[in-house]
PDB file of C-alpha atoms and ligand atoms in Angstrom:
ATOM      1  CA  UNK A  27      15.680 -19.712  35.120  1.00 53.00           C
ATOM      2  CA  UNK A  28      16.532 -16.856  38.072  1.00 59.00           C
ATOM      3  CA  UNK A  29      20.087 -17.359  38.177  1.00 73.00           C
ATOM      4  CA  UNK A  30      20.544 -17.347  34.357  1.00 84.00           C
ATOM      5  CA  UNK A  31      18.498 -13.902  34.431  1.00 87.00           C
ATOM      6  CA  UNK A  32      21.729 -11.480  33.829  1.00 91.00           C
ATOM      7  CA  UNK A  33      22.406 -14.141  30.902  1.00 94.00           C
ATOM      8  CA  UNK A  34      18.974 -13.958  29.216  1.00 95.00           C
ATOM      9  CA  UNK A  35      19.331 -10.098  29.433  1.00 95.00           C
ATOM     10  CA  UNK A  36      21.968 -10.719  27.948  1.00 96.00           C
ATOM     11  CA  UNK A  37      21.431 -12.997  24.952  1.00 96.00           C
ATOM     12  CA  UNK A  38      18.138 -10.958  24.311  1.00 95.00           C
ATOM     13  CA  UNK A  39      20.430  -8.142  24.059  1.00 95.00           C
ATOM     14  CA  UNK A  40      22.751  -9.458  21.468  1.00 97.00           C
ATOM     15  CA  UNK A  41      19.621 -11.014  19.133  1.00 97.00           C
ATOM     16  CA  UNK A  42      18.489  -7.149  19.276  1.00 95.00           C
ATOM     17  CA  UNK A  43      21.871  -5.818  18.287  1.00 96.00           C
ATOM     18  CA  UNK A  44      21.729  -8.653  15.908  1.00 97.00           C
ATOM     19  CA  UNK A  45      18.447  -7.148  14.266  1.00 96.00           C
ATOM     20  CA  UNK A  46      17.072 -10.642  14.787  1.00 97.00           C
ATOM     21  CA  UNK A  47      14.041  -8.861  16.916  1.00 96.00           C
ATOM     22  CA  UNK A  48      11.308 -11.936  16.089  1.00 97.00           C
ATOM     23  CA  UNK A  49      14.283 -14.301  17.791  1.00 97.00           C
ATOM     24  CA  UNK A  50      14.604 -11.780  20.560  1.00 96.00           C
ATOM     25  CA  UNK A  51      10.666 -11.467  20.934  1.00 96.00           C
ATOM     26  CA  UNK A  52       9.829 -15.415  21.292  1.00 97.00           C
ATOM     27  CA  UNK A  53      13.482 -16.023  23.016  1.00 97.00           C
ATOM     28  CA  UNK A  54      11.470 -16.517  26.873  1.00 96.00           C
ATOM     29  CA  UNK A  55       8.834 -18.576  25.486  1.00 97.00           C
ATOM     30  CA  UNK A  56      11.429 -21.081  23.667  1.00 97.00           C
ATOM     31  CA  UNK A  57      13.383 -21.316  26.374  1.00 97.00           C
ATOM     32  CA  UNK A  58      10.291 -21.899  28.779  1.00 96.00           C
ATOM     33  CA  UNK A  59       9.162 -24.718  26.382  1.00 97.00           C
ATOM     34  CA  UNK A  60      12.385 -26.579  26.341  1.00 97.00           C
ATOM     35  CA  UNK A  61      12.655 -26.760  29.851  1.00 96.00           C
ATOM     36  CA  UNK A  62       9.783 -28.540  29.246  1.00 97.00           C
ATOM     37  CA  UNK A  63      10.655 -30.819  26.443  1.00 97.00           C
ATOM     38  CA  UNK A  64      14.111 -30.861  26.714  1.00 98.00           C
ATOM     39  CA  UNK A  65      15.343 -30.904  22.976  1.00 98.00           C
ATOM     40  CA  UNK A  66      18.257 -31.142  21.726  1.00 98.00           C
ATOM     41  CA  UNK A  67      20.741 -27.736  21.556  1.00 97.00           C
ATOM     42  CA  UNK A  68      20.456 -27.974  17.441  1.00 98.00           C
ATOM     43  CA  UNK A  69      16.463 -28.398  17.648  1.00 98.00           C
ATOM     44  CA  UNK A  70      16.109 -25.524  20.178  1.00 98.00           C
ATOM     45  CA  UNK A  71      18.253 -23.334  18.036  1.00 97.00           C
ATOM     46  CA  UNK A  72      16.847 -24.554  15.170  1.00 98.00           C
ATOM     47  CA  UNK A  73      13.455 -23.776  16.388  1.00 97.00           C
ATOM     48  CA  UNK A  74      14.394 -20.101  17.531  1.00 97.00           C
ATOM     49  CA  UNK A  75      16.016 -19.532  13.959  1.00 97.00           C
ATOM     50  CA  UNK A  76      13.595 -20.627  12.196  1.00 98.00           C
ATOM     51  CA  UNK A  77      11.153 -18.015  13.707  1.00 97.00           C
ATOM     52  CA  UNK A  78      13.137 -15.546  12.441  1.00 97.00           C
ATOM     53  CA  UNK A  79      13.831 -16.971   9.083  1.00 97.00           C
ATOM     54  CA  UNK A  80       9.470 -17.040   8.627  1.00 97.00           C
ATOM     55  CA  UNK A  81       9.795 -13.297  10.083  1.00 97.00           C
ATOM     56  CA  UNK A  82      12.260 -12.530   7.007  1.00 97.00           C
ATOM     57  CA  UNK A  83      10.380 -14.043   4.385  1.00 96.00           C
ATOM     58  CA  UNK A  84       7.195 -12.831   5.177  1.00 97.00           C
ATOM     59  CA  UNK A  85       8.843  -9.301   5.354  1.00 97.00           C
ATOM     60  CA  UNK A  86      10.101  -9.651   2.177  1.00 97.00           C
ATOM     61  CA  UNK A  87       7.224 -11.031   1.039  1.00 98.00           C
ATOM     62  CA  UNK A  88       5.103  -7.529   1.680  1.00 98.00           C
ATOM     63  CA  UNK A  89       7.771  -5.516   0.252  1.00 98.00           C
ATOM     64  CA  UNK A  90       7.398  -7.141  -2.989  1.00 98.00           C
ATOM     65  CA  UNK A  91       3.448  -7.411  -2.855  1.00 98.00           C
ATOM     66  CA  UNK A  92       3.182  -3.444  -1.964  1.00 98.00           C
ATOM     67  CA  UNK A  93       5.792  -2.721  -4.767  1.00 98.00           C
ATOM     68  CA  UNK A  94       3.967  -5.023  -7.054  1.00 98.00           C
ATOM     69  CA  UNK A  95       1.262  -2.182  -7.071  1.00 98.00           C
ATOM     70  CA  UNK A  96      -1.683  -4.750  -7.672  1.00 98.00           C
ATOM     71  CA  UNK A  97      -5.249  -3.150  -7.483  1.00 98.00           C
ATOM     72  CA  UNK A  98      -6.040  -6.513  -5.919  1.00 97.00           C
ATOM     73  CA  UNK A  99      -4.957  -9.400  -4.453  1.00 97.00           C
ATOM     74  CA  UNK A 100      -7.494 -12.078  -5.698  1.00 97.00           C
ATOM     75  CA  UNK A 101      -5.250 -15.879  -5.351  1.00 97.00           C
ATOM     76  CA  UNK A 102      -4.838 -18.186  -8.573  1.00 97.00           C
ATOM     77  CA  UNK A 103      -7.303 -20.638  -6.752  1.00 97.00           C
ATOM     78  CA  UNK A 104     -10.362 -18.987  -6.192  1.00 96.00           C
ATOM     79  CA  UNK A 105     -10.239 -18.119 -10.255  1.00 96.00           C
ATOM     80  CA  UNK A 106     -13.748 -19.981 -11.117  1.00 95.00           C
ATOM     81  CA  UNK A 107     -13.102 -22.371 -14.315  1.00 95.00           C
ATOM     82  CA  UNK A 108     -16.126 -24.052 -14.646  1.00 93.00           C
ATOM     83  CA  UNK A 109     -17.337 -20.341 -15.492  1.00 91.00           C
ATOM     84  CA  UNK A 110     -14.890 -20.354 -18.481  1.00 92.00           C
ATOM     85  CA  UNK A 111     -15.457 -24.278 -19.731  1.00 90.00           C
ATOM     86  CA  UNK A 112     -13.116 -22.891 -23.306  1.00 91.00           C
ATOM     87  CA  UNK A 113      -9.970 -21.675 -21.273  1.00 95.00           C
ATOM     88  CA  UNK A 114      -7.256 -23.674 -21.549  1.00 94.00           C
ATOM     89  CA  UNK A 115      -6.701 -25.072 -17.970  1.00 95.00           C
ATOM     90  CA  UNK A 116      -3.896 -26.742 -18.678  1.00 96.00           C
ATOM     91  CA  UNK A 117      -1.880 -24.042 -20.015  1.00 97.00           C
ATOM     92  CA  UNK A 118      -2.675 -21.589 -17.155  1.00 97.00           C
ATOM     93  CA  UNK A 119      -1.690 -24.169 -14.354  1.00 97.00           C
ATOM     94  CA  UNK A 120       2.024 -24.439 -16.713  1.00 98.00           C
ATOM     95  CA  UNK A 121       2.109 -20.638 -16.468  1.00 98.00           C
ATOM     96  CA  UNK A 122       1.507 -21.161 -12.834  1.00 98.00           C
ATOM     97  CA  UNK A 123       4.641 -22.969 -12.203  1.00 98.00           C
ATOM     98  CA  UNK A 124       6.321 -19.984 -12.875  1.00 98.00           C
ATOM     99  CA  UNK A 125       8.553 -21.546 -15.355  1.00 98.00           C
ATOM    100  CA  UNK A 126       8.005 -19.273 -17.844  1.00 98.00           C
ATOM    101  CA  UNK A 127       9.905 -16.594 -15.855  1.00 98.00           C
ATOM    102  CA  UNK A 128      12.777 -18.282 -15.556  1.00 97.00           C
ATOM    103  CA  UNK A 129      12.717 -18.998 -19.432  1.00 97.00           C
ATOM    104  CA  UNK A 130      11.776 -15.240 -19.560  1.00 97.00           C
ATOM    105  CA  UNK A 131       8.895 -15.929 -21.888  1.00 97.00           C
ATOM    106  CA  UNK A 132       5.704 -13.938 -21.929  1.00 97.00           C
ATOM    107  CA  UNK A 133       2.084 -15.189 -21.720  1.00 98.00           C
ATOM    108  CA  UNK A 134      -0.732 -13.437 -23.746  1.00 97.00           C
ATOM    109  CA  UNK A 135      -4.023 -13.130 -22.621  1.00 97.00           C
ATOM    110  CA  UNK A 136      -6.709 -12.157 -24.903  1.00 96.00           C
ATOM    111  CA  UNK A 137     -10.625 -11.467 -24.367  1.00 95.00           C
ATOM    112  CA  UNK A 138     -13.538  -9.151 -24.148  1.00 94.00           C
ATOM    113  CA  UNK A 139     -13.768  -7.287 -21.198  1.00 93.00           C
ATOM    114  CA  UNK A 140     -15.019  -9.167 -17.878  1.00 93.00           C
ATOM    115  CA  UNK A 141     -13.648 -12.734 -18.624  1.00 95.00           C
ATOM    116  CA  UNK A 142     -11.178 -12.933 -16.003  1.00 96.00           C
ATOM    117  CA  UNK A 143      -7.810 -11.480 -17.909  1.00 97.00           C
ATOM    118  CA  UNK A 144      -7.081  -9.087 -15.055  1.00 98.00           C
ATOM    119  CA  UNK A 145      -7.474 -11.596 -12.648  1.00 97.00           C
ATOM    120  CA  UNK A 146      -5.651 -14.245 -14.052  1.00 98.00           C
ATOM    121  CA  UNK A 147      -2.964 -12.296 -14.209  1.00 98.00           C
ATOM    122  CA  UNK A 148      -2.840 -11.061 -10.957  1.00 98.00           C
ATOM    123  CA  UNK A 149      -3.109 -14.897  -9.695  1.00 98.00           C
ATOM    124  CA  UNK A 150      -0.344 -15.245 -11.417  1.00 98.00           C
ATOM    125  CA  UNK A 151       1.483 -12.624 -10.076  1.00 98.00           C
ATOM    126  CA  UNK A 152       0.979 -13.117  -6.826  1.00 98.00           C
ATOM    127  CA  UNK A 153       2.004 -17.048  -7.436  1.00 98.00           C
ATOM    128  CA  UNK A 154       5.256 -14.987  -8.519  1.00 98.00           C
ATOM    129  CA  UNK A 155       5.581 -12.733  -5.181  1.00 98.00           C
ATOM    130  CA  UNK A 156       5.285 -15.753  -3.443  1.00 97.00           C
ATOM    131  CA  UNK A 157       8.120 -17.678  -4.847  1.00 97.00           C
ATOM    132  CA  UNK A 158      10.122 -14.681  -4.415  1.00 97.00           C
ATOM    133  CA  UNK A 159      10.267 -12.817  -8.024  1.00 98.00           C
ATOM    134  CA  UNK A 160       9.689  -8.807  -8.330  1.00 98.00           C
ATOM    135  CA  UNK A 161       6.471  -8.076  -9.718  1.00 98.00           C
ATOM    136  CA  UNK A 162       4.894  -5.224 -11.317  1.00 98.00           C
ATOM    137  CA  UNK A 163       1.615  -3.968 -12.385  1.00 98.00           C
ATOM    138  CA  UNK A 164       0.759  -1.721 -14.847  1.00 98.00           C
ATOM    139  CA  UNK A 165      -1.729  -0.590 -17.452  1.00 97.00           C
ATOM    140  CA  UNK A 166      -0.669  -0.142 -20.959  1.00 96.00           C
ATOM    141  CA  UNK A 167      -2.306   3.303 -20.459  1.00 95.00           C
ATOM    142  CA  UNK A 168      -0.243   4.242 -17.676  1.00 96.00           C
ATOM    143  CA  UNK A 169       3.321   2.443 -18.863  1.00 97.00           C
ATOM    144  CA  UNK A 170       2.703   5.259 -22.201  1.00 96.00           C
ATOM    145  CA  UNK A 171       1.696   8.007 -19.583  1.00 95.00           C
ATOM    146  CA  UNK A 172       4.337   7.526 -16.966  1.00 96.00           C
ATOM    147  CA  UNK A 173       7.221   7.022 -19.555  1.00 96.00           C
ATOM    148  CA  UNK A 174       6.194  10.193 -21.457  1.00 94.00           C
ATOM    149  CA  UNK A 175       5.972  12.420 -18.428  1.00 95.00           C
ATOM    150  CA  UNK A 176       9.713  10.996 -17.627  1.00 94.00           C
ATOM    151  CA  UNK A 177      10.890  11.919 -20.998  1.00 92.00           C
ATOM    152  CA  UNK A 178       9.458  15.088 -20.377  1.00 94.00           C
ATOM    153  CA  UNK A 179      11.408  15.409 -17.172  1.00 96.00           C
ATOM    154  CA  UNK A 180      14.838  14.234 -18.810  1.00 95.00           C
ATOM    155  CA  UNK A 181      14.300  10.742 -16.928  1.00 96.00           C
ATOM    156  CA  UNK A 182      14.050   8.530 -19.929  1.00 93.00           C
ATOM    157  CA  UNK A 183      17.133   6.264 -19.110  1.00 95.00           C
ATOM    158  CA  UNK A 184      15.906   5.881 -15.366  1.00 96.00           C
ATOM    159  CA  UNK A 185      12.007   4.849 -16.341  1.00 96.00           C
ATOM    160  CA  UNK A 186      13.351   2.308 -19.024  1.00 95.00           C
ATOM    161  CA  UNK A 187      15.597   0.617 -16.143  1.00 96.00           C
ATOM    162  CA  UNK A 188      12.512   0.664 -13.941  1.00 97.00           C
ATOM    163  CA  UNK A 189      10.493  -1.377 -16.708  1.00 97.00           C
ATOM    164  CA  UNK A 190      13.242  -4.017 -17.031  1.00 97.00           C
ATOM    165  CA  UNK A 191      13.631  -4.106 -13.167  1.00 97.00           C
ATOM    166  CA  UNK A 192      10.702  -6.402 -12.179  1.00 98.00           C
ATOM    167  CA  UNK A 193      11.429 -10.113 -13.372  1.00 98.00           C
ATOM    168  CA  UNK A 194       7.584 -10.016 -14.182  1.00 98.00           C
ATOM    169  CA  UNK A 195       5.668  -7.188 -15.720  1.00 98.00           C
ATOM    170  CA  UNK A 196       2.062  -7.403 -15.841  1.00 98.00           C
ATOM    171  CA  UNK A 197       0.793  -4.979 -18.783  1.00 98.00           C
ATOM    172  CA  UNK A 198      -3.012  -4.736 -18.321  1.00 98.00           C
ATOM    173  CA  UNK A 199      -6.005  -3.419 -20.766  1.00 96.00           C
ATOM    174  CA  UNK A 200      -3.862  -3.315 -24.044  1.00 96.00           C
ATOM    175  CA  UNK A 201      -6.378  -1.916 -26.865  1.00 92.00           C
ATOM    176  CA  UNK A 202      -8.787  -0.265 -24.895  1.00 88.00           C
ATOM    177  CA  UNK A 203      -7.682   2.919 -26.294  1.00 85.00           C
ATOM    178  CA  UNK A 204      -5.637   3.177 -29.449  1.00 84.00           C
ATOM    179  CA  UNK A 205      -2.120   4.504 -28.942  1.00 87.00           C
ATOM    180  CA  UNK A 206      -0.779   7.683 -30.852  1.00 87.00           C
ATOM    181  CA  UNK A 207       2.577   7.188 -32.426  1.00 87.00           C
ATOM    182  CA  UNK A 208       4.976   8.405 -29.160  1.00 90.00           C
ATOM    183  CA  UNK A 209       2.435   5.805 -27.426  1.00 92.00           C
ATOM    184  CA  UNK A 210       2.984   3.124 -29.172  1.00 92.00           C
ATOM    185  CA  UNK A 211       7.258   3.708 -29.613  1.00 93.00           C
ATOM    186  CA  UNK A 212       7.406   3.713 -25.573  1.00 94.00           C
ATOM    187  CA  UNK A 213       5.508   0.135 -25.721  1.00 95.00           C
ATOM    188  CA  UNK A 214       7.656  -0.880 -28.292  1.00 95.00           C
ATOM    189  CA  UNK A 215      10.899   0.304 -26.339  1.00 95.00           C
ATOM    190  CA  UNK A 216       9.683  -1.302 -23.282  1.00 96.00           C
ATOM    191  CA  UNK A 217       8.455  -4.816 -24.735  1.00 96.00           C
ATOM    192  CA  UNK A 218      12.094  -4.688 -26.618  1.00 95.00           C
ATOM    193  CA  UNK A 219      14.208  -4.282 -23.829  1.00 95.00           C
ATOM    194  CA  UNK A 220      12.785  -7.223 -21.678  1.00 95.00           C
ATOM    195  CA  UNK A 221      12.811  -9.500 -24.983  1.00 93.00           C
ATOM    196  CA  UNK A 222      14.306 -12.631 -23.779  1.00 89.00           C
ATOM    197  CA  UNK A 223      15.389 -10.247 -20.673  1.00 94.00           C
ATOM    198  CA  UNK A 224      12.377 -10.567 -18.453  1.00 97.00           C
ATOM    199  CA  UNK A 225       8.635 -12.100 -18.824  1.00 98.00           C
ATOM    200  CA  UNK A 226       5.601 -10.157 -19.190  1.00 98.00           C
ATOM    201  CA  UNK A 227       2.269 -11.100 -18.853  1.00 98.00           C
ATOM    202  CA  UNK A 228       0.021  -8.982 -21.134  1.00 98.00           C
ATOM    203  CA  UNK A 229      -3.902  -8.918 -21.717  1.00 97.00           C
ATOM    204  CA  UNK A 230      -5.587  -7.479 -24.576  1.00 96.00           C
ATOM    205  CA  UNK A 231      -9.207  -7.296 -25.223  1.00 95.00           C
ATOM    206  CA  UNK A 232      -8.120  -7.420 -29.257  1.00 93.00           C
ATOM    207  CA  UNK A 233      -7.413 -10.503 -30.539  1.00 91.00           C
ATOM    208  CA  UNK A 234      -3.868 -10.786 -32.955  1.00 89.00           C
ATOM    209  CA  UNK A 235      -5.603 -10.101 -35.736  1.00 88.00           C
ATOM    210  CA  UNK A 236      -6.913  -6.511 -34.890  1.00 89.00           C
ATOM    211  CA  UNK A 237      -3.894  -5.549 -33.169  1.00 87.00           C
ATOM    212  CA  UNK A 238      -3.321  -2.877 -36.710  1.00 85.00           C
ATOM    213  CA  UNK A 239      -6.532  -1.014 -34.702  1.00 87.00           C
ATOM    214  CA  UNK A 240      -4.562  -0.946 -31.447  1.00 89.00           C
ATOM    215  CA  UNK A 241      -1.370   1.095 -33.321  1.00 89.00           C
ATOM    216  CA  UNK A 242      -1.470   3.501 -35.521  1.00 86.00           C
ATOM    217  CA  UNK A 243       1.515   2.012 -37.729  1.00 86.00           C
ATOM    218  CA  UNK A 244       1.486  -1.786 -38.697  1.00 88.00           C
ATOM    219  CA  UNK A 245       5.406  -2.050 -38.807  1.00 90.00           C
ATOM    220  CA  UNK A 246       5.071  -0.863 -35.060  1.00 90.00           C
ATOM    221  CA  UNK A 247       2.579  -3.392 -34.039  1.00 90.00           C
ATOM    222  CA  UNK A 248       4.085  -5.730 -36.083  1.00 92.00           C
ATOM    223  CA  UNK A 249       7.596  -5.328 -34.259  1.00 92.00           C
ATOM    224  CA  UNK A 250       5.911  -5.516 -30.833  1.00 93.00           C
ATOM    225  CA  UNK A 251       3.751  -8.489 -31.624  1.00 93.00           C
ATOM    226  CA  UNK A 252       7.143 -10.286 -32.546  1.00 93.00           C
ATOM    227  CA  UNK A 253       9.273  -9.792 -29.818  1.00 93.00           C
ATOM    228  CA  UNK A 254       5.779 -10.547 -27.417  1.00 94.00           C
ATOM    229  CA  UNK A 255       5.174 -13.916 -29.643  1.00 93.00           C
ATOM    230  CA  UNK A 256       8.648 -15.210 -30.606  1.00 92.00           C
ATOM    231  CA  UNK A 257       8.490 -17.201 -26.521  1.00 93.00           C
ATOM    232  CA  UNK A 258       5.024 -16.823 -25.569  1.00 95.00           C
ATOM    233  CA  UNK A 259       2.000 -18.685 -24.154  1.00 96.00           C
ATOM    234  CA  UNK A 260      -1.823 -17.144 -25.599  1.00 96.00           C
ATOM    235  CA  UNK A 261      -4.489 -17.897 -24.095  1.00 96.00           C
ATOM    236  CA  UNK A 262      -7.611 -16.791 -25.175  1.00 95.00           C
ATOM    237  CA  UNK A 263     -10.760 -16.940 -23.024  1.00 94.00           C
ATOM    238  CA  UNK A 264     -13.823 -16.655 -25.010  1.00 89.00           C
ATOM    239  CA  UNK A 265     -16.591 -17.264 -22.541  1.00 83.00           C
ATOM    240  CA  UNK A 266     -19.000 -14.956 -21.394  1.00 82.00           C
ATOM    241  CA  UNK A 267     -17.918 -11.902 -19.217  1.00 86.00           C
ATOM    242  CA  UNK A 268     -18.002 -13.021 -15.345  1.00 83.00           C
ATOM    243  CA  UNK A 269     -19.075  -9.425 -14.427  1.00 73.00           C
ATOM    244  CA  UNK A 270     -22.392  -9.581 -16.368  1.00 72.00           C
ATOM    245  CA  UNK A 271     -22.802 -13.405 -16.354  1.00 72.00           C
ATOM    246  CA  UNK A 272     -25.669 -12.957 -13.295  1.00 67.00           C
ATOM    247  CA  UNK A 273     -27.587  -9.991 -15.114  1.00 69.00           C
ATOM    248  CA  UNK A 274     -27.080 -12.312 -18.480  1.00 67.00           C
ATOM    249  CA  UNK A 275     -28.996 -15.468 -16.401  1.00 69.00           C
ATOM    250  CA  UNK A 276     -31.985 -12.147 -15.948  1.00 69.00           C
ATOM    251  CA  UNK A 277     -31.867 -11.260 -19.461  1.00 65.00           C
ATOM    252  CA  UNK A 278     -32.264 -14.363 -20.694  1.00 71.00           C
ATOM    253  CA  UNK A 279     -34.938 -15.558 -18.256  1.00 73.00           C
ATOM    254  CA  UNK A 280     -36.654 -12.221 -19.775  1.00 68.00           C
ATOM    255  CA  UNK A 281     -36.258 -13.282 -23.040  1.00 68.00           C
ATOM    256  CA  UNK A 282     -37.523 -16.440 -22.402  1.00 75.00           C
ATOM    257  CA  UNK A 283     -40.358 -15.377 -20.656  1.00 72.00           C
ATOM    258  CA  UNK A 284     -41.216 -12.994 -23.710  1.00 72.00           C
ATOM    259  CA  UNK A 285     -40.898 -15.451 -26.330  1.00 73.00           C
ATOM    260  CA  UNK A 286     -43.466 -17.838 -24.137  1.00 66.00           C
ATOM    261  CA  UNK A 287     -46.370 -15.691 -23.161  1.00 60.00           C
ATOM    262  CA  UNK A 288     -47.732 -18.514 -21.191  1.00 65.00           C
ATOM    263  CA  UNK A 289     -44.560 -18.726 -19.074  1.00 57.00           C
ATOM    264  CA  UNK A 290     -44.502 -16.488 -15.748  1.00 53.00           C
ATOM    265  CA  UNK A 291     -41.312 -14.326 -15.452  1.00 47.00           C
ATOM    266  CA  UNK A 292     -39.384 -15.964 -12.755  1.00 46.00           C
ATOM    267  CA  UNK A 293     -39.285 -14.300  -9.394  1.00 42.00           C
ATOM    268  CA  UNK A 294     -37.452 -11.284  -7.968  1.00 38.00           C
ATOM    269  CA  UNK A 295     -36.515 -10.786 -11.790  1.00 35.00           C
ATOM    270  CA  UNK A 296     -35.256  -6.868 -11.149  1.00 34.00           C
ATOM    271  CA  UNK A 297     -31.978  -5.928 -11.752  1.00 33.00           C
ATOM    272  CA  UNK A 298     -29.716  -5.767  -8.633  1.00 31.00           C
TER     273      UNK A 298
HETATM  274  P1  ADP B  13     -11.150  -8.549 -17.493  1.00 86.30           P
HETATM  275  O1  ADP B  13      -9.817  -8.132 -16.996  1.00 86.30           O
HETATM  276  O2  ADP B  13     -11.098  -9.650 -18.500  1.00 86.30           O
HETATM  277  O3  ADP B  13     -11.975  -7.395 -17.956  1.00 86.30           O
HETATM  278  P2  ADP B  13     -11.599  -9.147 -14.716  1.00 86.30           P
HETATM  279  O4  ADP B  13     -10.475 -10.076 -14.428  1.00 86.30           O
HETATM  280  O5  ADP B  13     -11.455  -7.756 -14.248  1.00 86.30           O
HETATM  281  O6  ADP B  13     -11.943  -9.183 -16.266  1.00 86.30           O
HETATM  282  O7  ADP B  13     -12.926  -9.792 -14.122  1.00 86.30           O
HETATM  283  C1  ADP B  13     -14.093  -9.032 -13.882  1.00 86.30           C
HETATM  284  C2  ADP B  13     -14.685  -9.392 -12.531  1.00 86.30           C
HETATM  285  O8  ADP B  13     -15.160 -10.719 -12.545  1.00 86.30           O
HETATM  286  C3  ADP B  13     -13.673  -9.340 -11.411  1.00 86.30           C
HETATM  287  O9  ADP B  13     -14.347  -8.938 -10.232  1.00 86.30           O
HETATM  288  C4  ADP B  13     -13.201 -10.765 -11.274  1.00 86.30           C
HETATM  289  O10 ADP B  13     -12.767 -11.044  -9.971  1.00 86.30           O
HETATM  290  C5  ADP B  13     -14.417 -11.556 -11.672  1.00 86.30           C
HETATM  291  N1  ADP B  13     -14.081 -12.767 -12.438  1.00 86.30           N
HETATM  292  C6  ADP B  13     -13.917 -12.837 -13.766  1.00 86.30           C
HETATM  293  N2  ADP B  13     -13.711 -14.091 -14.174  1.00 86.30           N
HETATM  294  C7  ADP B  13     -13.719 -14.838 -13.052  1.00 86.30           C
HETATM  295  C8  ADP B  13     -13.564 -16.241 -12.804  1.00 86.30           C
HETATM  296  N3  ADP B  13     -13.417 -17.112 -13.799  1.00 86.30           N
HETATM  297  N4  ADP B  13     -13.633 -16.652 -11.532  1.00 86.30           N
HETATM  298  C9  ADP B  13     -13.854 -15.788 -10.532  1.00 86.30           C
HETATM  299  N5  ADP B  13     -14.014 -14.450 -10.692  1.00 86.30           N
HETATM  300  C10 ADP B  13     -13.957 -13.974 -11.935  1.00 86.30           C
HETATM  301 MG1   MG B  14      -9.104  -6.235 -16.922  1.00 86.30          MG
END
């Protein structure tokens, strides 16, 4: 290749000015393995390319995760089902074709704390990233906090386009605290504004029913839960919280062992 060196300079040169710097960066080794394998011209450029088509994607791919603003990245497949035998499988591996965001539905997810909502959703979510949606995570605690302070700053217009930006929002912990009045009319605005606009994926520890304890005005909750329902998948997961489920196997080993005098209390039975 010494007598093409002023041309490789050269062509490195223009992939740089090109910005296509993962081309430029593998350009000598591609060329040193087709002298060796002799493809075609369309696979060796094909080959190059595609480096920096991977290079692009994957890019993108971190600029969406980072602005997704997940507290963690936990996949859809290492969510343990056999640990929830009452969720509905089926309808979580629908919601994982991602369908549902292009039909802009929502998907509910209701439970006591510990079941898995959190991370469900954020399987989800990332399922999203990867096919190439925008993403976001929130609380319901923070959506009420951050769009008050931007009232309070004169941004209210800006905040409401952020909420409708991501073509997923993830609301997380509804009803963990009851919402005041302003709370509750910034979760209403939001939720209205992506109806049949954008999905959202929201869990609740409340089921439907005691969603009048979540707001302080039933018309309000009622509005919300309409515009959340109207295209929406629920799923409620009902089993035992994950968190707690290896103390729960000591408790009731305890229990046992206290009911049955006669029965030794298993080994290494403290609390870790
Ligand atoms: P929730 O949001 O319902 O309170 P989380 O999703 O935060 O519950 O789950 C609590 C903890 O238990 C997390 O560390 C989570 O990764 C884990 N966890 C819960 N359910 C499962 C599951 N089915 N498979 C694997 N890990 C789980
Ligand atoms: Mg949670």
């Amino acid at each position: 290749m010494t007598g093409d060196q002023p041309l490789y300079q050269q062509l490195r040169g223009y992939l740089a000015e090109l910005r296509l710097a993962a081309a430029a960066d593998k350009l000598a080794e591609h060329l040193y393995q087709a002298q060796q394998t002799k493809p075609s011209y369309t696979a060796f450029l094909h080959a190059l390319l595609r480096v920096e088509v991977d290079a692009t994607d994957k890019r993108r791919r971190d600029g969406r995760l980072r602005l997704a603003g997940f507290p963690h990245h936990k996949p859809l497949e290492d969510f343990d089902y056999d640990a929830q035998p009452g969720l509905d499988r089926r309808l979580v591996d629908e919601l994982a074709t991602l369908r549902f965001i292009d039909t802009k539905s929502n998907a509910l997810l209701i439970g006591r704390p510990g079941v898995g909502k959190t991370t469900l959703a954020i399987g989800l979510g990332l399922k999203a990233i990867d096919a190439g949606y925008r993403v976001y995570y929130t609380t319901a605690a923070d959506l009420v906090t951050r769009t008050a302070k931007a009232i309070h700053d004169g941004r209210w217009q800006t905040t409401m386009r952020f909420w409708n930006g991501p073509q997923l929002l993830l609301i997380d912990e509804l009803g963990y605290l009851p919402l005041a009045d302003d709370a509750a009319n910034y979760l209403f605005h939001v939720i209205s504004r992506r109806y049949e606009h954008g999905s959202i994926i929201l869990t609740t520890n409340r089921g439907i029913a005691d969603w009048g304890t979540i707001f302080p005005d039933t018309v309000v909750a009622t509005a919300i839960l309409d515009r959340l329902l109207h295209h929406a998948a629920v799923i409620t997961i009902n089993g035992p919280s994950y968190r707690m489920r290896r103390h729960q196997a000591r408790v009731d080993q305890l229990r046992d062992s206290l009911a049955d005098p006669t029965r030794p209390p298993s080994t290494g039975g403290e609390f870790s």
